[in-house]
Amino acid sequence: MAGKPKLHYFNGRGRMESIRWLLAAAGVEFEEKFIETPEDWDKLRNDGCLMFQQVPMVEMDGMKLVQTRAILNYIATKYNLYGKDIKERALIDMYTEGMADLNEMIIVLPLCPPDQKDAKIALIKERTTDRYLPVFEKVSGLVSALGHWTWKQGKIVPDWHSLGIDLHSQ
Ligand SMILES: N[C@@H](CCC(=O)N[C@@H](CS)C(=O)NCC(=O)O)C(=O)O
């Protein structure tokens, strides 16, 4: 029997988090190998197992998978979580690409110059509440899949703290 998938990433949510969620949704146990030091990072890059010298990387089924979307597509296809036909798959792609756009805004926030940070946080909040969450509110069945949101009085409420956004810094 094949071993558990091994996830290589930093000790944080980042781009690996959606992969963790998807494996959990598929009921697949996995191991994590965190990159904790510059030496860990150098070793992984110099081993030649990262196609583009980037993580996330997932070892599974004899492959060293990189590129978040490629990894998600592989897992979703393997565990039959990618729609019953191409129309359902297109719909799934539309929802997940929307979430990926929002996620990308949040992931790059720590790299933002300090003088632009408040404006970026304000934009993330505006896009979250005005653009993305209304779409997911229409399909409340999907809400349980969104770890950082809670459902209050018929509305999705973001958990800003768990998203890494400190409201008190405003
Ligand atoms: N398109 C890639 C982007 C991966 C990426 O940017 N990973 C970052 C960590 S979150 C990284 O490894 N950066 C190092 C580098 O680009 O040299 C994906 O979706 O997996």
PDB file of C-alpha atoms and ligand atoms in Angstrom:
ATOM      1  CA  MET A   1       0.000   0.000   0.000  1.00  0.00           C
ATOM      2  CA  ALA A   2       1.263   3.491  -0.855  1.00  0.00           C
ATOM      3  CA  GLY A   3       2.439   5.602   2.108  1.00  0.00           C
ATOM      4  CA  LYS A   4       0.808   8.800   3.252  1.00  0.00           C
ATOM      5  CA  PRO A   5       1.280  11.896   1.094  1.00  0.00           C
ATOM      6  CA  LYS A   6       4.123  14.033   2.455  1.00  0.00           C
ATOM      7  CA  LEU A   7       3.594  17.785   2.391  1.00  0.00           C
ATOM      8  CA  HIS A   8       6.629  20.073   2.180  1.00  0.00           C
ATOM      9  CA  TYR A   9       5.993  23.678   3.151  1.00  0.00           C
ATOM     10  CA  PHE A  10       6.653  26.308   5.787  1.00  0.00           C
ATOM     11  CA  ASN A  11       4.949  25.984   9.169  1.00  0.00           C
ATOM     12  CA  GLY A  12       2.032  28.185   8.189  1.00  0.00           C
ATOM     13  CA  ARG A  13      -1.171  28.101   6.163  1.00  0.00           C
ATOM     14  CA  GLY A  14      -0.097  29.917   2.996  1.00  0.00           C
ATOM     15  CA  ARG A  15      -0.462  28.095  -0.293  1.00  0.00           C
ATOM     16  CA  MET A  16      -0.489  24.646   1.352  1.00  0.00           C
ATOM     17  CA  GLU A  17      -3.668  25.249   3.324  1.00  0.00           C
ATOM     18  CA  SER A  18      -6.108  24.494   0.504  1.00  0.00           C
ATOM     19  CA  ILE A  19      -4.187  21.258  -0.163  1.00  0.00           C
ATOM     20  CA  ARG A  20      -4.526  20.272   3.505  1.00  0.00           C
ATOM     21  CA  TRP A  21      -8.277  20.997   3.386  1.00  0.00           C
ATOM     22  CA  LEU A  22      -8.746  18.985   0.218  1.00  0.00           C
ATOM     23  CA  LEU A  23      -6.884  15.965   1.578  1.00  0.00           C
ATOM     24  CA  ALA A  24      -8.950  16.215   4.761  1.00  0.00           C
ATOM     25  CA  ALA A  25     -12.160  16.416   2.701  1.00  0.00           C
ATOM     26  CA  ALA A  26     -11.034  13.314   0.814  1.00  0.00           C
ATOM     27  CA  GLY A  27     -10.373  11.536   4.128  1.00  0.00           C
ATOM     28  CA  VAL A  28      -6.671  11.107   3.335  1.00  0.00           C
ATOM     29  CA  GLU A  29      -4.130  11.165   6.159  1.00  0.00           C
ATOM     30  CA  PHE A  30      -0.910  13.002   5.394  1.00  0.00           C
ATOM     31  CA  GLU A  31       2.461  13.865   6.906  1.00  0.00           C
ATOM     32  CA  GLU A  32       4.035  17.291   7.004  1.00  0.00           C
ATOM     33  CA  LYS A  33       7.692  18.195   6.668  1.00  0.00           C
ATOM     34  CA  PHE A  34       8.055  21.821   7.648  1.00  0.00           C
ATOM     35  CA  ILE A  35      10.826  24.047   6.321  1.00  0.00           C
ATOM     36  CA  GLU A  36      12.026  25.540   9.616  1.00  0.00           C
ATOM     37  CA  THR A  37      15.498  26.881   8.843  1.00  0.00           C
ATOM     38  CA  PRO A  38      17.397  28.379   5.889  1.00  0.00           C
ATOM     39  CA  GLU A  39      19.334  25.091   5.794  1.00  0.00           C
ATOM     40  CA  ASP A  40      16.102  23.071   5.362  1.00  0.00           C
ATOM     41  CA  TRP A  41      15.120  25.400   2.525  1.00  0.00           C
ATOM     42  CA  ASP A  42      18.521  25.167   0.818  1.00  0.00           C
ATOM     43  CA  LYS A  43      18.544  21.402   1.120  1.00  0.00           C
ATOM     44  CA  LEU A  44      15.112  21.020  -0.446  1.00  0.00           C
ATOM     45  CA  ARG A  45      16.012  23.349  -3.311  1.00  0.00           C
ATOM     46  CA  ASN A  46      19.409  21.732  -3.917  1.00  0.00           C
ATOM     47  CA  ASP A  47      17.975  18.203  -3.863  1.00  0.00           C
ATOM     48  CA  GLY A  48      16.535  18.926  -7.302  1.00  0.00           C
ATOM     49  CA  CYS A  49      13.050  17.791  -6.286  1.00  0.00           C
ATOM     50  CA  LEU A  50      11.354  21.180  -6.746  1.00  0.00           C
ATOM     51  CA  MET A  51      10.586  21.741 -10.418  1.00  0.00           C
ATOM     52  CA  PHE A  52      10.593  25.547 -10.056  1.00  0.00           C
ATOM     53  CA  GLN A  53      12.487  25.821  -6.738  1.00  0.00           C
ATOM     54  CA  GLN A  54       9.174  26.619  -5.063  1.00  0.00           C
ATOM     55  CA  VAL A  55       6.849  25.047  -2.533  1.00  0.00           C
ATOM     56  CA  PRO A  56       4.216  23.732  -1.889  1.00  0.00           C
ATOM     57  CA  MET A  57       5.518  20.304  -2.886  1.00  0.00           C
ATOM     58  CA  VAL A  58       3.614  17.102  -2.215  1.00  0.00           C
ATOM     59  CA  GLU A  59       5.174  13.677  -2.465  1.00  0.00           C
ATOM     60  CA  MET A  60       2.494  11.211  -3.431  1.00  0.00           C
ATOM     61  CA  ASP A  61       2.026   8.233  -5.723  1.00  0.00           C
ATOM     62  CA  GLY A  62       5.718   8.240  -6.582  1.00  0.00           C
ATOM     63  CA  MET A  63       5.612  11.863  -7.759  1.00  0.00           C
ATOM     64  CA  LYS A  64       6.944  15.132  -6.406  1.00  0.00           C
ATOM     65  CA  LEU A  65       4.025  17.391  -7.237  1.00  0.00           C
ATOM     66  CA  VAL A  66       4.428  21.174  -7.359  1.00  0.00           C
ATOM     67  CA  GLN A  67       2.213  24.102  -8.383  1.00  0.00           C
ATOM     68  CA  THR A  68      -0.757  24.487  -6.038  1.00  0.00           C
ATOM     69  CA  ARG A  69      -3.480  24.206  -8.672  1.00  0.00           C
ATOM     70  CA  ALA A  70      -1.876  21.151 -10.281  1.00  0.00           C
ATOM     71  CA  ILE A  71      -1.686  19.480  -6.869  1.00  0.00           C
ATOM     72  CA  LEU A  72      -5.308  20.331  -6.060  1.00  0.00           C
ATOM     73  CA  ASN A  73      -6.494  19.105  -9.457  1.00  0.00           C
ATOM     74  CA  TYR A  74      -4.641  15.820  -9.040  1.00  0.00           C
ATOM     75  CA  ILE A  75      -6.056  15.167  -5.576  1.00  0.00           C
ATOM     76  CA  ALA A  76      -9.578  16.258  -6.541  1.00  0.00           C
ATOM     77  CA  THR A  77      -9.540  14.016  -9.612  1.00  0.00           C
ATOM     78  CA  LYS A  78      -8.057  11.053  -7.771  1.00  0.00           C
ATOM     79  CA  TYR A  79     -10.635  11.216  -4.969  1.00  0.00           C
ATOM     80  CA  ASN A  80     -13.591  12.000  -7.209  1.00  0.00           C
ATOM     81  CA  LEU A  81     -14.116  15.517  -5.855  1.00  0.00           C
ATOM     82  CA  TYR A  82     -13.921  17.288  -9.200  1.00  0.00           C
ATOM     83  CA  GLY A  83     -17.494  17.179 -10.487  1.00  0.00           C
ATOM     84  CA  LYS A  84     -19.428  14.574 -12.433  1.00  0.00           C
ATOM     85  CA  ASP A  85     -18.987  16.240 -15.826  1.00  0.00           C
ATOM     86  CA  ILE A  86     -17.130  19.119 -17.470  1.00  0.00           C
ATOM     87  CA  LYS A  87     -19.839  21.642 -16.562  1.00  0.00           C
ATOM     88  CA  GLU A  88     -19.576  20.823 -12.860  1.00  0.00           C
ATOM     89  CA  ARG A  89     -15.799  20.955 -13.181  1.00  0.00           C
ATOM     90  CA  ALA A  90     -16.016  24.421 -14.747  1.00  0.00           C
ATOM     91  CA  LEU A  91     -18.207  25.575 -11.848  1.00  0.00           C
ATOM     92  CA  ILE A  92     -15.776  24.147  -9.284  1.00  0.00           C
ATOM     93  CA  ASP A  93     -12.908  25.895 -11.093  1.00  0.00           C
ATOM     94  CA  MET A  94     -14.802  29.194 -11.022  1.00  0.00           C
ATOM     95  CA  TYR A  95     -15.376  29.021  -7.258  1.00  0.00           C
ATOM     96  CA  THR A  96     -11.854  27.874  -6.470  1.00  0.00           C
ATOM     97  CA  GLU A  97     -10.166  30.415  -8.745  1.00  0.00           C
ATOM     98  CA  GLY A  98     -12.174  33.154  -7.017  1.00  0.00           C
ATOM     99  CA  MET A  99     -10.951  31.938  -3.642  1.00  0.00           C
ATOM    100  CA  ALA A 100      -7.408  31.677  -5.021  1.00  0.00           C
ATOM    101  CA  ASP A 101      -7.550  35.343  -6.075  1.00  0.00           C
ATOM    102  CA  LEU A 102      -8.622  36.376  -2.579  1.00  0.00           C
ATOM    103  CA  ASN A 103      -6.061  34.075  -0.972  1.00  0.00           C
ATOM    104  CA  GLU A 104      -3.289  35.585  -3.108  1.00  0.00           C
ATOM    105  CA  MET A 105      -4.135  39.082  -1.835  1.00  0.00           C
ATOM    106  CA  ILE A 106      -3.813  37.821   1.747  1.00  0.00           C
ATOM    107  CA  ILE A 107      -0.668  35.730   1.177  1.00  0.00           C
ATOM    108  CA  VAL A 108       1.338  38.650  -0.224  1.00  0.00           C
ATOM    109  CA  LEU A 109       0.276  41.029   2.561  1.00  0.00           C
ATOM    110  CA  PRO A 110       3.370  40.386   4.738  1.00  0.00           C
ATOM    111  CA  LEU A 111       5.562  41.418   1.787  1.00  0.00           C
ATOM    112  CA  CYS A 112       3.749  44.718   1.365  1.00  0.00           C
ATOM    113  CA  PRO A 113       5.719  47.915   2.181  1.00  0.00           C
ATOM    114  CA  PRO A 114       4.576  49.306   5.570  1.00  0.00           C
ATOM    115  CA  ASP A 115       3.254  52.535   4.063  1.00  0.00           C
ATOM    116  CA  GLN A 116       0.912  50.572   1.749  1.00  0.00           C
ATOM    117  CA  LYS A 117      -0.273  48.015   4.266  1.00  0.00           C
ATOM    118  CA  ASP A 118      -3.376  49.822   5.572  1.00  0.00           C
ATOM    119  CA  ALA A 119      -4.640  50.451   2.058  1.00  0.00           C
ATOM    120  CA  LYS A 120      -4.086  46.783   1.114  1.00  0.00           C
ATOM    121  CA  ILE A 121      -5.912  45.565   4.227  1.00  0.00           C
ATOM    122  CA  ALA A 122      -8.808  47.899   3.451  1.00  0.00           C
ATOM    123  CA  LEU A 123      -8.951  46.526  -0.102  1.00  0.00           C
ATOM    124  CA  ILE A 124      -8.894  42.909   1.135  1.00  0.00           C
ATOM    125  CA  LYS A 125     -11.789  43.640   3.474  1.00  0.00           C
ATOM    126  CA  GLU A 126     -13.776  45.390   0.783  1.00  0.00           C
ATOM    127  CA  ARG A 127     -13.222  42.607  -1.771  1.00  0.00           C
ATOM    128  CA  THR A 128     -13.975  39.908   0.816  1.00  0.00           C
ATOM    129  CA  THR A 129     -17.278  41.358   1.883  1.00  0.00           C
ATOM    130  CA  ASP A 130     -18.451  42.931  -1.384  1.00  0.00           C
ATOM    131  CA  ARG A 131     -17.117  40.587  -4.047  1.00  0.00           C
ATOM    132  CA  TYR A 132     -16.302  37.107  -2.774  1.00  0.00           C
ATOM    133  CA  LEU A 133     -18.498  36.286   0.218  1.00  0.00           C
ATOM    134  CA  PRO A 134     -21.783  37.219  -1.499  1.00  0.00           C
ATOM    135  CA  VAL A 135     -21.036  34.525  -4.098  1.00  0.00           C
ATOM    136  CA  PHE A 136     -20.531  31.894  -1.410  1.00  0.00           C
ATOM    137  CA  GLU A 137     -23.568  33.069   0.558  1.00  0.00           C
ATOM    138  CA  LYS A 138     -25.698  31.973  -2.388  1.00  0.00           C
ATOM    139  CA  VAL A 139     -24.417  28.406  -2.028  1.00  0.00           C
ATOM    140  CA  SER A 140     -24.440  27.978   1.727  1.00  0.00           C
ATOM    141  CA  GLY A 141     -23.556  24.279   1.372  1.00  0.00           C
ATOM    142  CA  LEU A 142     -20.057  25.395   0.464  1.00  0.00           C
ATOM    143  CA  VAL A 143     -19.650  27.453   3.609  1.00  0.00           C
ATOM    144  CA  SER A 144     -18.635  24.485   5.740  1.00  0.00           C
ATOM    145  CA  ALA A 145     -15.629  24.087   3.436  1.00  0.00           C
ATOM    146  CA  LEU A 146     -14.354  27.552   4.270  1.00  0.00           C
ATOM    147  CA  GLY A 147     -12.332  27.253   7.430  1.00  0.00           C
ATOM    148  CA  HIS A 148     -11.865  30.957   8.113  1.00  0.00           C
ATOM    149  CA  TRP A 149     -15.484  32.039   8.001  1.00  0.00           C
ATOM    150  CA  THR A 150     -18.390  31.633  10.342  1.00  0.00           C
ATOM    151  CA  TRP A 151     -22.080  31.723   9.580  1.00  0.00           C
ATOM    152  CA  LYS A 152     -23.992  34.326  11.610  1.00  0.00           C
ATOM    153  CA  GLN A 153     -27.609  35.352  11.092  1.00  0.00           C
ATOM    154  CA  GLY A 154     -27.698  34.200   7.480  1.00  0.00           C
ATOM    155  CA  LYS A 155     -24.441  35.970   6.580  1.00  0.00           C
ATOM    156  CA  ILE A 156     -20.878  34.780   6.223  1.00  0.00           C
ATOM    157  CA  VAL A 157     -18.625  36.608   8.657  1.00  0.00           C
ATOM    158  CA  PRO A 158     -14.861  36.491   8.086  1.00  0.00           C
ATOM    159  CA  ASP A 159     -12.660  35.534  10.987  1.00  0.00           C
ATOM    160  CA  TRP A 160     -10.116  38.284  10.309  1.00  0.00           C
ATOM    161  CA  HIS A 161      -7.795  37.167  13.076  1.00  0.00           C
ATOM    162  CA  SER A 162      -7.435  33.634  11.712  1.00  0.00           C
ATOM    163  CA  LEU A 163      -6.861  35.154   8.260  1.00  0.00           C
ATOM    164  CA  GLY A 164      -3.828  36.910   9.746  1.00  0.00           C
ATOM    165  CA  ILE A 165      -5.378  40.369   9.603  1.00  0.00           C
ATOM    166  CA  ASP A 166      -5.210  42.325  12.836  1.00  0.00           C
ATOM    167  CA  LEU A 167      -8.268  44.554  13.027  1.00  0.00           C
ATOM    168  CA  HIS A 168      -6.772  46.510  15.916  1.00  0.00           C
ATOM    169  CA  SER A 169      -3.912  47.718  13.732  1.00  0.00           C
ATOM    170  CA  GLN A 170      -6.471  49.954  11.939  1.00  0.00           C
TER     171      GLN A 170
HETATM  172  N1  LIG B   1       2.564  29.193  -8.707  1.00  0.00           N
HETATM  173  C1  LIG B   1       3.162  28.569  -7.543  1.00  0.00           C
HETATM  174  C2  LIG B   1       3.747  29.650  -6.648  1.00  0.00           C
HETATM  175  C3  LIG B   1       4.544  29.008  -5.529  1.00  0.00           C
HETATM  176  C4  LIG B   1       5.257  30.038  -4.665  1.00  0.00           C
HETATM  177  O1  LIG B   1       5.340  31.239  -4.995  1.00  0.00           O
HETATM  178  N2  LIG B   1       5.760  29.556  -3.532  1.00  0.00           N
HETATM  179  C5  LIG B   1       6.556  30.385  -2.648  1.00  0.00           C
HETATM  180  C6  LIG B   1       6.213  30.042  -1.206  1.00  0.00           C
HETATM  181  S1  LIG B   1       4.507  30.385  -0.830  1.00  0.00           S
HETATM  182  C7  LIG B   1       7.989  30.051  -2.911  1.00  0.00           C
HETATM  183  O2  LIG B   1       8.370  28.895  -2.923  1.00  0.00           O
HETATM  184  N3  LIG B   1       8.797  31.087  -3.119  1.00  0.00           N
HETATM  185  C8  LIG B   1      10.212  30.948  -3.339  1.00  0.00           C
HETATM  186  C9  LIG B   1      10.605  31.387  -4.709  1.00  0.00           C
HETATM  187  O3  LIG B   1       9.752  31.704  -5.547  1.00  0.00           O
HETATM  188  O4  LIG B   1      11.816  31.419  -4.947  1.00  0.00           O
HETATM  189  C10 LIG B   1       2.108  27.752  -6.817  1.00  0.00           C
HETATM  190  O5  LIG B   1       0.917  28.079  -6.924  1.00  0.00           O
HETATM  191  O6  LIG B   1       2.453  26.762  -6.163  1.00  0.00           O
END
